[in-house]
mmCIF file with all atom_site columns, C-alpha atoms in Angstrom:
data_model
loop_
_atom_site.group_PDB
_atom_site.id
_atom_site.type_symbol
_atom_site.label_atom_id
_atom_site.label_alt_id
_atom_site.label_comp_id
_atom_site.label_asym_id
_atom_site.label_entity_id
_atom_site.label_seq_id
_atom_site.pdbx_PDB_ins_code
_atom_site.Cartn_x
_atom_site.Cartn_y
_atom_site.Cartn_z
_atom_site.occupancy
_atom_site.B_iso_or_equiv
_atom_site.pdbx_formal_charge
_atom_site.auth_seq_id
_atom_site.auth_comp_id
_atom_site.auth_asym_id
_atom_site.auth_atom_id
_atom_site.pdbx_PDB_model_num
ATOM 1   C CA . ASN A 1 1   ? -0.083  -0.065 0.154   1.00 0.00 ? 1   ASN A CA 1
ATOM 2   C CA . ALA A 1 2   ? 1.540   3.060  -1.202  1.00 0.00 ? 2   ALA A CA 1
ATOM 3   C CA . GLY A 1 3   ? -0.644  5.385  0.859   1.00 0.00 ? 3   GLY A CA 1
ATOM 4   C CA . VAL A 1 4   ? -0.094  9.149  0.105   1.00 0.00 ? 4   VAL A CA 1
ATOM 5   C CA . THR A 1 5   ? 2.608   9.948  -2.759  1.00 0.00 ? 5   THR A CA 1
ATOM 6   C CA . GLN A 1 6   ? 4.117   13.153 -3.703  1.00 0.00 ? 6   GLN A CA 1
ATOM 7   C CA . THR A 1 7   ? 6.269   14.133 -6.166  1.00 0.00 ? 7   THR A CA 1
ATOM 8   C CA . PRO A 1 8   ? 8.688   15.558 -7.308  1.00 0.00 ? 8   PRO A CA 1
ATOM 9   C CA . LYS A 1 9   ? 10.654  14.682 -3.790  1.00 0.00 ? 9   LYS A CA 1
ATOM 10  C CA . PHE A 1 10  ? 13.047  17.727 -4.475  1.00 0.00 ? 10  PHE A CA 1
ATOM 11  C CA . GLN A 1 11  ? 12.660  20.725 -7.034  1.00 0.00 ? 11  GLN A CA 1
ATOM 12  C CA . VAL A 1 12  ? 14.730  23.970 -7.190  1.00 0.00 ? 12  VAL A CA 1
ATOM 13  C CA . LEU A 1 13  ? 13.377  26.873 -9.074  1.00 0.00 ? 13  LEU A CA 1
ATOM 14  C CA . LYS A 1 14  ? 14.073  30.186 -10.014 1.00 0.00 ? 14  LYS A CA 1
ATOM 15  C CA . THR A 1 15  ? 12.259  33.435 -8.824  1.00 0.00 ? 15  THR A CA 1
ATOM 16  C CA . GLY A 1 16  ? 9.013   33.770 -11.185 1.00 0.00 ? 16  GLY A CA 1
ATOM 17  C CA . GLN A 1 17  ? 8.822   30.301 -12.719 1.00 0.00 ? 17  GLN A CA 1
ATOM 18  C CA . SER A 1 18  ? 5.866   28.111 -12.150 1.00 0.00 ? 18  SER A CA 1
ATOM 19  C CA . MET A 1 19  ? 5.626   24.282 -11.146 1.00 0.00 ? 19  MET A CA 1
ATOM 20  C CA . THR A 1 20  ? 2.759   22.001 -9.833  1.00 0.00 ? 20  THR A CA 1
ATOM 21  C CA . LEU A 1 21  ? 3.180   19.612 -7.071  1.00 0.00 ? 21  LEU A CA 1
ATOM 22  C CA . GLN A 1 22  ? 1.367   16.308 -7.336  1.00 0.00 ? 22  GLN A CA 1
ATOM 23  C CA . CYS A 1 23  ? -0.134  14.238 -4.748  1.00 0.00 ? 23  CYS A CA 1
ATOM 24  C CA . ALA A 1 24  ? -2.038  10.965 -4.972  1.00 0.00 ? 24  ALA A CA 1
ATOM 25  C CA . GLN A 1 25  ? -3.557  8.762  -2.411  1.00 0.00 ? 25  GLN A CA 1
ATOM 26  C CA . ASP A 1 26  ? -5.089  5.189  -2.857  1.00 0.00 ? 26  ASP A CA 1
ATOM 27  C CA . MET A 1 27  ? -6.693  4.869  0.609   1.00 0.00 ? 27  MET A CA 1
ATOM 28  C CA . ASN A 1 28  ? -9.933  5.759  -1.057  1.00 0.00 ? 28  ASN A CA 1
ATOM 29  C CA . HIS A 1 29  ? -10.080 9.248  1.196   1.00 0.00 ? 29  HIS A CA 1
ATOM 30  C CA . ASN A 1 30  ? -12.319 12.024 0.233   1.00 0.00 ? 30  ASN A CA 1
ATOM 31  C CA . SER A 1 31  ? -10.482 14.636 2.007   1.00 0.00 ? 31  SER A CA 1
ATOM 32  C CA . MET A 1 32  ? -7.079  16.015 0.967   1.00 0.00 ? 32  MET A CA 1
ATOM 33  C CA . TYR A 1 33  ? -4.707  18.672 2.211   1.00 0.00 ? 33  TYR A CA 1
ATOM 34  C CA . TRP A 1 34  ? -1.621  20.728 1.319   1.00 0.00 ? 34  TRP A CA 1
ATOM 35  C CA . TYR A 1 35  ? 0.494   22.107 4.105   1.00 0.00 ? 35  TYR A CA 1
ATOM 36  C CA . ARG A 1 36  ? 3.692   23.817 4.415   1.00 0.00 ? 36  ARG A CA 1
ATOM 37  C CA . GLN A 1 37  ? 6.584   23.274 6.905   1.00 0.00 ? 37  GLN A CA 1
ATOM 38  C CA . ASP A 1 38  ? 9.161   26.210 7.529   1.00 0.00 ? 38  ASP A CA 1
ATOM 39  C CA . PRO A 1 39  ? 12.320  25.485 9.697   1.00 0.00 ? 39  PRO A CA 1
ATOM 40  C CA . GLY A 1 40  ? 11.219  25.716 13.458  1.00 0.00 ? 40  GLY A CA 1
ATOM 41  C CA . MET A 1 41  ? 7.344   25.793 12.693  1.00 0.00 ? 41  MET A CA 1
ATOM 42  C CA . GLY A 1 42  ? 4.764   23.271 12.592  1.00 0.00 ? 42  GLY A CA 1
ATOM 43  C CA . LEU A 1 43  ? 2.981   22.577 9.635   1.00 0.00 ? 43  LEU A CA 1
ATOM 44  C CA . ARG A 1 44  ? 0.388   25.181 8.259   1.00 0.00 ? 44  ARG A CA 1
ATOM 45  C CA . LEU A 1 45  ? -2.687  24.677 5.940   1.00 0.00 ? 45  LEU A CA 1
ATOM 46  C CA . ILE A 1 46  ? -2.430  26.182 2.435   1.00 0.00 ? 46  ILE A CA 1
ATOM 47  C CA . TYR A 1 47  ? -5.684  24.471 0.770   1.00 0.00 ? 47  TYR A CA 1
ATOM 48  C CA . TYR A 1 48  ? -7.823  21.685 1.211   1.00 0.00 ? 48  TYR A CA 1
ATOM 49  C CA . SER A 1 49  ? -10.365 19.859 -0.363  1.00 0.00 ? 49  SER A CA 1
ATOM 50  C CA . ALA A 1 50  ? -13.009 18.257 1.562   1.00 0.00 ? 50  ALA A CA 1
ATOM 51  C CA . SER A 1 51  ? -14.465 16.006 -1.454  1.00 0.00 ? 51  SER A CA 1
ATOM 52  C CA . GLU A 1 52  ? -13.838 15.991 -4.654  1.00 0.00 ? 52  GLU A CA 1
ATOM 53  C CA . GLY A 1 53  ? -14.934 18.780 -6.942  1.00 0.00 ? 53  GLY A CA 1
ATOM 54  C CA . THR A 1 54  ? -14.312 21.161 -3.851  1.00 0.00 ? 54  THR A CA 1
ATOM 55  C CA . THR A 1 55  ? -11.397 23.321 -2.524  1.00 0.00 ? 55  THR A CA 1
ATOM 56  C CA . ASP A 1 56  ? -11.243 26.011 0.170   1.00 0.00 ? 56  ASP A CA 1
ATOM 57  C CA . LYS A 1 57  ? -8.494  28.214 1.469   1.00 0.00 ? 57  LYS A CA 1
ATOM 58  C CA . GLY A 1 58  ? -6.458  27.516 4.377   1.00 0.00 ? 58  GLY A CA 1
ATOM 59  C CA . GLU A 1 59  ? -4.361  29.530 6.726   1.00 0.00 ? 59  GLU A CA 1
ATOM 60  C CA . VAL A 1 60  ? -1.762  30.567 4.067   1.00 0.00 ? 60  VAL A CA 1
ATOM 61  C CA . PRO A 1 61  ? -3.118  30.335 0.588   1.00 0.00 ? 61  PRO A CA 1
ATOM 62  C CA . ASN A 1 62  ? -1.485  33.496 -1.122  1.00 0.00 ? 62  ASN A CA 1
ATOM 63  C CA . GLY A 1 63  ? 0.602   32.619 -4.169  1.00 0.00 ? 63  GLY A CA 1
ATOM 64  C CA . TYR A 1 64  ? -0.944  29.099 -4.625  1.00 0.00 ? 64  TYR A CA 1
ATOM 65  C CA . ASN A 1 65  ? -3.784  27.369 -6.419  1.00 0.00 ? 65  ASN A CA 1
ATOM 66  C CA . VAL A 1 66  ? -4.885  23.869 -6.310  1.00 0.00 ? 66  VAL A CA 1
ATOM 67  C CA . SER A 1 67  ? -6.977  21.292 -8.587  1.00 0.00 ? 67  SER A CA 1
ATOM 68  C CA . ARG A 1 68  ? -8.867  18.529 -7.229  1.00 0.00 ? 68  ARG A CA 1
ATOM 69  C CA . LEU A 1 69  ? -8.373  16.382 -10.420 1.00 0.00 ? 69  LEU A CA 1
ATOM 70  C CA . ASN A 1 70  ? -10.292 13.259 -9.130  1.00 0.00 ? 70  ASN A CA 1
ATOM 71  C CA . LYS A 1 71  ? -11.010 11.687 -5.664  1.00 0.00 ? 71  LYS A CA 1
ATOM 72  C CA . ARG A 1 72  ? -7.269  10.347 -5.799  1.00 0.00 ? 72  ARG A CA 1
ATOM 73  C CA . GLU A 1 73  ? -5.617  13.392 -6.781  1.00 0.00 ? 73  GLU A CA 1
ATOM 74  C CA . PHE A 1 74  ? -4.897  16.909 -5.543  1.00 0.00 ? 74  PHE A CA 1
ATOM 75  C CA . SER A 1 75  ? -2.363  19.110 -7.023  1.00 0.00 ? 75  SER A CA 1
ATOM 76  C CA . LEU A 1 76  ? -0.752  22.361 -5.802  1.00 0.00 ? 76  LEU A CA 1
ATOM 77  C CA . ARG A 1 77  ? 0.460   24.991 -8.322  1.00 0.00 ? 77  ARG A CA 1
ATOM 78  C CA . LEU A 1 78  ? 2.988   27.942 -8.079  1.00 0.00 ? 78  LEU A CA 1
ATOM 79  C CA . GLU A 1 79  ? 2.232   30.132 -10.590 1.00 0.00 ? 79  GLU A CA 1
ATOM 80  C CA . SER A 1 80  ? 5.115   32.682 -9.937  1.00 0.00 ? 80  SER A CA 1
ATOM 81  C CA . ALA A 1 81  ? 7.257   31.423 -7.545  1.00 0.00 ? 81  ALA A CA 1
ATOM 82  C CA . ALA A 1 82  ? 8.777   33.507 -5.044  1.00 0.00 ? 82  ALA A CA 1
ATOM 83  C CA . PRO A 1 83  ? 11.844  32.929 -2.523  1.00 0.00 ? 83  PRO A CA 1
ATOM 84  C CA . SER A 1 84  ? 9.401   33.245 0.340   1.00 0.00 ? 84  SER A CA 1
ATOM 85  C CA . GLN A 1 85  ? 7.938   30.200 -1.029  1.00 0.00 ? 85  GLN A CA 1
ATOM 86  C CA . THR A 1 86  ? 11.078  27.978 -0.246  1.00 0.00 ? 86  THR A CA 1
ATOM 87  C CA . SER A 1 87  ? 9.832   25.397 2.388   1.00 0.00 ? 87  SER A CA 1
ATOM 88  C CA . VAL A 1 88  ? 8.915   21.828 2.605   1.00 0.00 ? 88  VAL A CA 1
ATOM 89  C CA . TYR A 1 89  ? 5.392   20.749 1.300   1.00 0.00 ? 89  TYR A CA 1
ATOM 90  C CA . PHE A 1 90  ? 3.066   18.134 2.504   1.00 0.00 ? 90  PHE A CA 1
ATOM 91  C CA . CYS A 1 91  ? 0.389   16.356 0.771   1.00 0.00 ? 91  CYS A CA 1
ATOM 92  C CA . ALA A 1 92  ? -2.270  14.630 3.421   1.00 0.00 ? 92  ALA A CA 1
ATOM 93  C CA . SER A 1 93  ? -5.599  12.719 3.506   1.00 0.00 ? 93  SER A CA 1
ATOM 94  C CA . SER A 1 94  ? -8.193  11.644 5.952   1.00 0.00 ? 94  SER A CA 1
ATOM 95  C CA . GLU A 1 95  ? -11.473 9.940  6.337   1.00 0.00 ? 95  GLU A CA 1
ATOM 96  C CA . PRO A 1 96  ? -14.327 11.819 5.525   1.00 0.00 ? 96  PRO A CA 1
ATOM 97  C CA . ARG A 1 97  ? -15.894 12.467 8.955   1.00 0.00 ? 97  ARG A CA 1
ATOM 98  C CA . VAL A 1 98  ? -16.569 15.213 11.185  1.00 0.00 ? 98  VAL A CA 1
ATOM 99  C CA . PRO A 1 99  ? -14.327 15.575 13.126  1.00 0.00 ? 99  PRO A CA 1
ATOM 100 C CA . LEU A 1 100 ? -11.704 14.743 10.896  1.00 0.00 ? 100 LEU A CA 1
ATOM 101 C CA . GLY A 1 101 ? -10.203 11.171 11.143  1.00 0.00 ? 101 GLY A CA 1
ATOM 102 C CA . PRO A 1 102 ? -6.501  10.313 11.358  1.00 0.00 ? 102 PRO A CA 1
ATOM 103 C CA . GLN A 1 103 ? -4.435  12.125 8.757   1.00 0.00 ? 103 GLN A CA 1
ATOM 104 C CA . HIS A 1 104 ? -2.036  10.321 6.800   1.00 0.00 ? 104 HIS A CA 1
ATOM 105 C CA . PHE A 1 105 ? 0.940   12.123 5.051   1.00 0.00 ? 105 PHE A CA 1
ATOM 106 C CA . GLY A 1 106 ? 3.190   11.885 1.912   1.00 0.00 ? 106 GLY A CA 1
ATOM 107 C CA . ASP A 1 107 ? 6.914   12.113 2.382   1.00 0.00 ? 107 ASP A CA 1
ATOM 108 C CA . GLY A 1 108 ? 6.899   15.879 1.379   1.00 0.00 ? 108 GLY A CA 1
ATOM 109 C CA . THR A 1 109 ? 8.650   17.793 -1.592  1.00 0.00 ? 109 THR A CA 1
ATOM 110 C CA . ARG A 1 110 ? 11.654  20.139 -0.631  1.00 0.00 ? 110 ARG A CA 1
ATOM 111 C CA . LEU A 1 111 ? 11.399  23.112 -2.804  1.00 0.00 ? 111 LEU A CA 1
ATOM 112 C CA . SER A 1 112 ? 13.933  25.985 -3.215  1.00 0.00 ? 112 SER A CA 1
ATOM 113 C CA . ILE A 1 113 ? 13.270  29.194 -4.880  1.00 0.00 ? 113 ILE A CA 1
ATOM 114 C CA . LEU A 1 114 ? 16.302  31.120 -5.901  1.00 0.00 ? 114 LEU A CA 1
ATOM 115 C CA . GLY B 2 1   ? -7.908  30.901 15.630  1.00 0.00 ? 1   GLY B CA 1
ATOM 116 C CA . ILE B 2 2   ? -6.980  28.414 18.108  1.00 0.00 ? 2   ILE B CA 1
ATOM 117 C CA . GLN B 2 3   ? -3.637  28.220 19.537  1.00 0.00 ? 3   GLN B CA 1
ATOM 118 C CA . VAL B 2 4   ? -1.447  25.274 20.321  1.00 0.00 ? 4   VAL B CA 1
ATOM 119 C CA . GLU B 2 5   ? 1.461   25.338 22.557  1.00 0.00 ? 5   GLU B CA 1
ATOM 120 C CA . GLN B 2 6   ? 3.909   22.289 22.964  1.00 0.00 ? 6   GLN B CA 1
ATOM 121 C CA . SER B 2 7   ? 6.606   21.856 25.560  1.00 0.00 ? 7   SER B CA 1
ATOM 122 C CA . PRO B 2 8   ? 9.446   21.451 26.026  1.00 0.00 ? 8   PRO B CA 1
ATOM 123 C CA . PRO B 2 9   ? 10.699  22.980 22.844  1.00 0.00 ? 9   PRO B CA 1
ATOM 124 C CA . ASP B 2 10  ? 14.088  20.620 23.065  1.00 0.00 ? 10  ASP B CA 1
ATOM 125 C CA . LEU B 2 11  ? 14.708  17.335 24.904  1.00 0.00 ? 11  LEU B CA 1
ATOM 126 C CA . ILE B 2 12  ? 17.880  15.530 25.055  1.00 0.00 ? 12  ILE B CA 1
ATOM 127 C CA . LEU B 2 13  ? 17.547  12.324 26.695  1.00 0.00 ? 13  LEU B CA 1
ATOM 128 C CA . GLN B 2 14  ? 19.828  9.026  27.455  1.00 0.00 ? 14  GLN B CA 1
ATOM 129 C CA . GLU B 2 15  ? 18.672  5.656  25.876  1.00 0.00 ? 15  GLU B CA 1
ATOM 130 C CA . GLY B 2 16  ? 16.165  3.869  28.299  1.00 0.00 ? 16  GLY B CA 1
ATOM 131 C CA . ALA B 2 17  ? 14.880  7.106  29.881  1.00 0.00 ? 17  ALA B CA 1
ATOM 132 C CA . ASN B 2 18  ? 11.272  8.063  30.014  1.00 0.00 ? 18  ASN B CA 1
ATOM 133 C CA . SER B 2 19  ? 9.517   11.221 28.570  1.00 0.00 ? 19  SER B CA 1
ATOM 134 C CA . THR B 2 20  ? 6.806   13.250 28.927  1.00 0.00 ? 20  THR B CA 1
ATOM 135 C CA . LEU B 2 21  ? 5.603   15.851 26.029  1.00 0.00 ? 21  LEU B CA 1
ATOM 136 C CA . ARG B 2 22  ? 3.063   18.306 26.707  1.00 0.00 ? 22  ARG B CA 1
ATOM 137 C CA . CYS B 2 23  ? 0.498   19.773 24.372  1.00 0.00 ? 23  CYS B CA 1
ATOM 138 C CA . ASN B 2 24  ? -1.561  23.013 25.527  1.00 0.00 ? 24  ASN B CA 1
ATOM 139 C CA . PHE B 2 25  ? -4.363  24.260 23.362  1.00 0.00 ? 25  PHE B CA 1
ATOM 140 C CA . SER B 2 26  ? -6.474  27.637 23.631  1.00 0.00 ? 26  SER B CA 1
ATOM 141 C CA . ASP B 2 27  ? -9.904  26.324 23.471  1.00 0.00 ? 27  ASP B CA 1
ATOM 142 C CA . SER B 2 28  ? -12.029 23.091 23.126  1.00 0.00 ? 28  SER B CA 1
ATOM 143 C CA . VAL B 2 29  ? -11.110 20.955 20.551  1.00 0.00 ? 29  VAL B CA 1
ATOM 144 C CA . ASN B 2 30  ? -12.919 17.983 18.650  1.00 0.00 ? 30  ASN B CA 1
ATOM 145 C CA . ASN B 2 31  ? -10.096 16.369 17.422  1.00 0.00 ? 31  ASN B CA 1
ATOM 146 C CA . LEU B 2 32  ? -6.208  15.880 18.479  1.00 0.00 ? 32  LEU B CA 1
ATOM 147 C CA . GLN B 2 33  ? -3.512  13.559 16.894  1.00 0.00 ? 33  GLN B CA 1
ATOM 148 C CA . TRP B 2 34  ? -0.023  13.249 17.620  1.00 0.00 ? 34  TRP B CA 1
ATOM 149 C CA . PHE B 2 35  ? 2.661   12.675 14.864  1.00 0.00 ? 35  PHE B CA 1
ATOM 150 C CA . HIS B 2 36  ? 6.230   11.851 14.822  1.00 0.00 ? 36  HIS B CA 1
ATOM 151 C CA . GLN B 2 37  ? 8.370   13.508 12.174  1.00 0.00 ? 37  GLN B CA 1
ATOM 152 C CA . ASN B 2 38  ? 11.800  11.222 11.742  1.00 0.00 ? 38  ASN B CA 1
ATOM 153 C CA . PRO B 2 39  ? 15.177  12.851 11.029  1.00 0.00 ? 39  PRO B CA 1
ATOM 154 C CA . TRP B 2 40  ? 14.124  11.947 7.261   1.00 0.00 ? 40  TRP B CA 1
ATOM 155 C CA . GLY B 2 41  ? 11.383  14.003 7.605   1.00 0.00 ? 41  GLY B CA 1
ATOM 156 C CA . GLN B 2 42  ? 8.473   11.763 7.239   1.00 0.00 ? 42  GLN B CA 1
ATOM 157 C CA . LEU B 2 43  ? 5.542   12.279 9.286   1.00 0.00 ? 43  LEU B CA 1
ATOM 158 C CA . ILE B 2 44  ? 3.870   9.366  11.144  1.00 0.00 ? 44  ILE B CA 1
ATOM 159 C CA . ASN B 2 45  ? 0.650   9.501  12.814  1.00 0.00 ? 45  ASN B CA 1
ATOM 160 C CA . LEU B 2 46  ? 1.167   8.308  16.339  1.00 0.00 ? 46  LEU B CA 1
ATOM 161 C CA . PHE B 2 47  ? -2.432  8.749  18.075  1.00 0.00 ? 47  PHE B CA 1
ATOM 162 C CA . TYR B 2 48  ? -6.059  9.857  17.278  1.00 0.00 ? 48  TYR B CA 1
ATOM 163 C CA . ILE B 2 49  ? -6.870  10.960 20.770  1.00 0.00 ? 49  ILE B CA 1
ATOM 164 C CA . PRO B 2 50  ? -9.444  13.632 21.018  1.00 0.00 ? 50  PRO B CA 1
ATOM 165 C CA . SER B 2 51  ? -10.190 12.512 24.758  1.00 0.00 ? 51  SER B CA 1
ATOM 166 C CA . GLY B 2 52  ? -8.963  9.544  26.867  1.00 0.00 ? 52  GLY B CA 1
ATOM 167 C CA . THR B 2 53  ? -6.014  7.551  26.895  1.00 0.00 ? 53  THR B CA 1
ATOM 168 C CA . LYS B 2 54  ? -4.373  5.191  24.392  1.00 0.00 ? 54  LYS B CA 1
ATOM 169 C CA . GLN B 2 55  ? -1.498  3.247  24.492  1.00 0.00 ? 55  GLN B CA 1
ATOM 170 C CA . ASN B 2 56  ? 0.737   1.753  21.594  1.00 0.00 ? 56  ASN B CA 1
ATOM 171 C CA . GLY B 2 57  ? 3.943   -0.138 22.753  1.00 0.00 ? 57  GLY B CA 1
ATOM 172 C CA . ARG B 2 58  ? 6.275   2.141  24.571  1.00 0.00 ? 58  ARG B CA 1
ATOM 173 C CA . LEU B 2 59  ? 4.094   5.328  23.680  1.00 0.00 ? 59  LEU B CA 1
ATOM 174 C CA . SER B 2 60  ? 1.210   6.011  25.262  1.00 0.00 ? 60  SER B CA 1
ATOM 175 C CA . ALA B 2 61  ? -1.101  9.396  25.385  1.00 0.00 ? 61  ALA B CA 1
ATOM 176 C CA . THR B 2 62  ? -3.834  11.124 27.280  1.00 0.00 ? 62  THR B CA 1
ATOM 177 C CA . THR B 2 63  ? -5.821  14.133 26.508  1.00 0.00 ? 63  THR B CA 1
ATOM 178 C CA . VAL B 2 64  ? -7.927  15.732 29.123  1.00 0.00 ? 64  VAL B CA 1
ATOM 179 C CA . ALA B 2 65  ? -10.202 17.908 26.974  1.00 0.00 ? 65  ALA B CA 1
ATOM 180 C CA . THR B 2 66  ? -12.098 19.741 29.566  1.00 0.00 ? 66  THR B CA 1
ATOM 181 C CA . GLU B 2 67  ? -8.494  21.122 31.037  1.00 0.00 ? 67  GLU B CA 1
ATOM 182 C CA . ARG B 2 68  ? -7.286  21.658 27.351  1.00 0.00 ? 68  ARG B CA 1
ATOM 183 C CA . TYR B 2 69  ? -4.079  19.637 27.282  1.00 0.00 ? 69  TYR B CA 1
ATOM 184 C CA . SER B 2 70  ? -2.719  16.346 26.001  1.00 0.00 ? 70  SER B CA 1
ATOM 185 C CA . LEU B 2 71  ? 0.319   14.387 27.168  1.00 0.00 ? 71  LEU B CA 1
ATOM 186 C CA . LEU B 2 72  ? 2.761   12.296 25.013  1.00 0.00 ? 72  LEU B CA 1
ATOM 187 C CA . TYR B 2 73  ? 4.317   9.289  27.004  1.00 0.00 ? 73  TYR B CA 1
ATOM 188 C CA . ILE B 2 74  ? 7.510   7.735  25.690  1.00 0.00 ? 74  ILE B CA 1
ATOM 189 C CA . SER B 2 75  ? 9.021   4.946  27.884  1.00 0.00 ? 75  SER B CA 1
ATOM 190 C CA . SER B 2 76  ? 12.467  3.154  27.826  1.00 0.00 ? 76  SER B CA 1
ATOM 191 C CA . SER B 2 77  ? 13.450  5.448  25.100  1.00 0.00 ? 77  SER B CA 1
ATOM 192 C CA . GLN B 2 78  ? 15.500  4.360  21.809  1.00 0.00 ? 78  GLN B CA 1
ATOM 193 C CA . THR B 2 79  ? 17.461  6.155  19.703  1.00 0.00 ? 79  THR B CA 1
ATOM 194 C CA . THR B 2 80  ? 14.841  5.513  16.785  1.00 0.00 ? 80  THR B CA 1
ATOM 195 C CA . ASP B 2 81  ? 12.380  7.943  18.780  1.00 0.00 ? 81  ASP B CA 1
ATOM 196 C CA . SER B 2 82  ? 14.796  10.882 17.898  1.00 0.00 ? 82  SER B CA 1
ATOM 197 C CA . GLY B 2 83  ? 12.857  13.634 15.697  1.00 0.00 ? 83  GLY B CA 1
ATOM 198 C CA . VAL B 2 84  ? 10.290  16.141 16.335  1.00 0.00 ? 84  VAL B CA 1
ATOM 199 C CA . TYR B 2 85  ? 6.921   15.236 17.881  1.00 0.00 ? 85  TYR B CA 1
ATOM 200 C CA . PHE B 2 86  ? 3.766   17.372 16.694  1.00 0.00 ? 86  PHE B CA 1
ATOM 201 C CA . CYS B 2 87  ? 0.524   17.769 18.309  1.00 0.00 ? 87  CYS B CA 1
ATOM 202 C CA . ALA B 2 88  ? -2.261  19.058 15.909  1.00 0.00 ? 88  ALA B CA 1
ATOM 203 C CA . VAL B 2 89  ? -5.965  19.705 17.067  1.00 0.00 ? 89  VAL B CA 1
ATOM 204 C CA . GLU B 2 90  ? -9.108  20.589 14.988  1.00 0.00 ? 90  GLU B CA 1
ATOM 205 C CA . ASN B 2 91  ? -11.911 23.004 16.608  1.00 0.00 ? 91  ASN B CA 1
ATOM 206 C CA . LEU B 2 92  ? -15.007 22.865 14.838  1.00 0.00 ? 92  LEU B CA 1
ATOM 207 C CA . ARG B 2 93  ? -15.792 26.299 15.870  1.00 0.00 ? 93  ARG B CA 1
ATOM 208 C CA . TYR B 2 94  ? -12.950 27.891 13.819  1.00 0.00 ? 94  TYR B CA 1
ATOM 209 C CA . SER B 2 95  ? -13.785 25.552 10.917  1.00 0.00 ? 95  SER B CA 1
ATOM 210 C CA . GLY B 2 96  ? -16.851 25.021 8.467   1.00 0.00 ? 96  GLY B CA 1
ATOM 211 C CA . GLY B 2 97  ? -17.938 22.054 10.101  1.00 0.00 ? 97  GLY B CA 1
ATOM 212 C CA . GLY B 2 98  ? -15.270 19.502 8.942   1.00 0.00 ? 98  GLY B CA 1
ATOM 213 C CA . ALA B 2 99  ? -12.365 18.480 7.153   1.00 0.00 ? 99  ALA B CA 1
ATOM 214 C CA . ASP B 2 100 ? -11.101 21.822 7.409   1.00 0.00 ? 100 ASP B CA 1
ATOM 215 C CA . GLY B 2 101 ? -7.276  20.570 8.192   1.00 0.00 ? 101 GLY B CA 1
ATOM 216 C CA . LEU B 2 102 ? -5.330  20.517 11.475  1.00 0.00 ? 102 LEU B CA 1
ATOM 217 C CA . THR B 2 103 ? -3.874  23.188 13.476  1.00 0.00 ? 103 THR B CA 1
ATOM 218 C CA . PHE B 2 104 ? -0.255  22.387 14.641  1.00 0.00 ? 104 PHE B CA 1
ATOM 219 C CA . GLY B 2 105 ? 1.937   23.192 17.218  1.00 0.00 ? 105 GLY B CA 1
ATOM 220 C CA . LYS B 2 106 ? 5.947   24.147 16.713  1.00 0.00 ? 106 LYS B CA 1
ATOM 221 C CA . GLY B 2 107 ? 6.669   20.721 18.158  1.00 0.00 ? 107 GLY B CA 1
ATOM 222 C CA . THR B 2 108 ? 9.238   19.083 20.743  1.00 0.00 ? 108 THR B CA 1
ATOM 223 C CA . HIS B 2 109 ? 12.453  18.173 19.152  1.00 0.00 ? 109 HIS B CA 1
ATOM 224 C CA . LEU B 2 110 ? 13.426  14.921 21.116  1.00 0.00 ? 110 LEU B CA 1
ATOM 225 C CA . ILE B 2 111 ? 17.124  13.485 20.978  1.00 0.00 ? 111 ILE B CA 1
ATOM 226 C CA . ILE B 2 112 ? 18.023  10.132 22.184  1.00 0.00 ? 112 ILE B CA 1
ATOM 227 C CA . GLN B 2 113 ? 21.591  9.669  22.755  1.00 0.00 ? 113 GLN B CA 1
ATOM 228 C CA . PRO B 2 114 ? 23.161  6.005  22.870  1.00 0.00 ? 114 PRO B CA 1
#
């Protein structure tokens, strides 16, 4: 069982470039999330998708867009990368219930913006 | 939004020692999860524990929801326990009623020396 798979694992961009981070889960979860982790900090929520076809902003959405492609896949796009977006990005999924079920994380994407 | 504070921020112990990590939160929660981030950056869900006590091997956790804190106990520490331990909560008062993601503390950095 792969769980939550993120690609790529590492990426270096120049300021102004764009890229899309991919996330896929095979646990049949309805809810998916994108977080960022900065040094010495906990994770902060960027965007989430409660179910296929819906997306909503989290705590730090500026500079990002997301797409819930289908039930399995949730992508995060940086349209014009900035050095402040240098971070480790985590995708997560959880069971569709209230309150949230246990969250399962991918291994992260380490992104550097020069 | 809800505030999550973890203590201590850093902890260095000898192998075999016991430890207690604390998580305080500023409002009532519907959901509390403990995670371990290993030295490779992977996030592992340890406990889903909005209230009560759970045990898993050498690890156990207790959440006292009425007093707004949770404790993670690690007994007979091993070097593989090293890493950062995060507490994360959900409060439905601040969310849209579900699937809105977790609010993380800044973590406790644990180092177990052989």
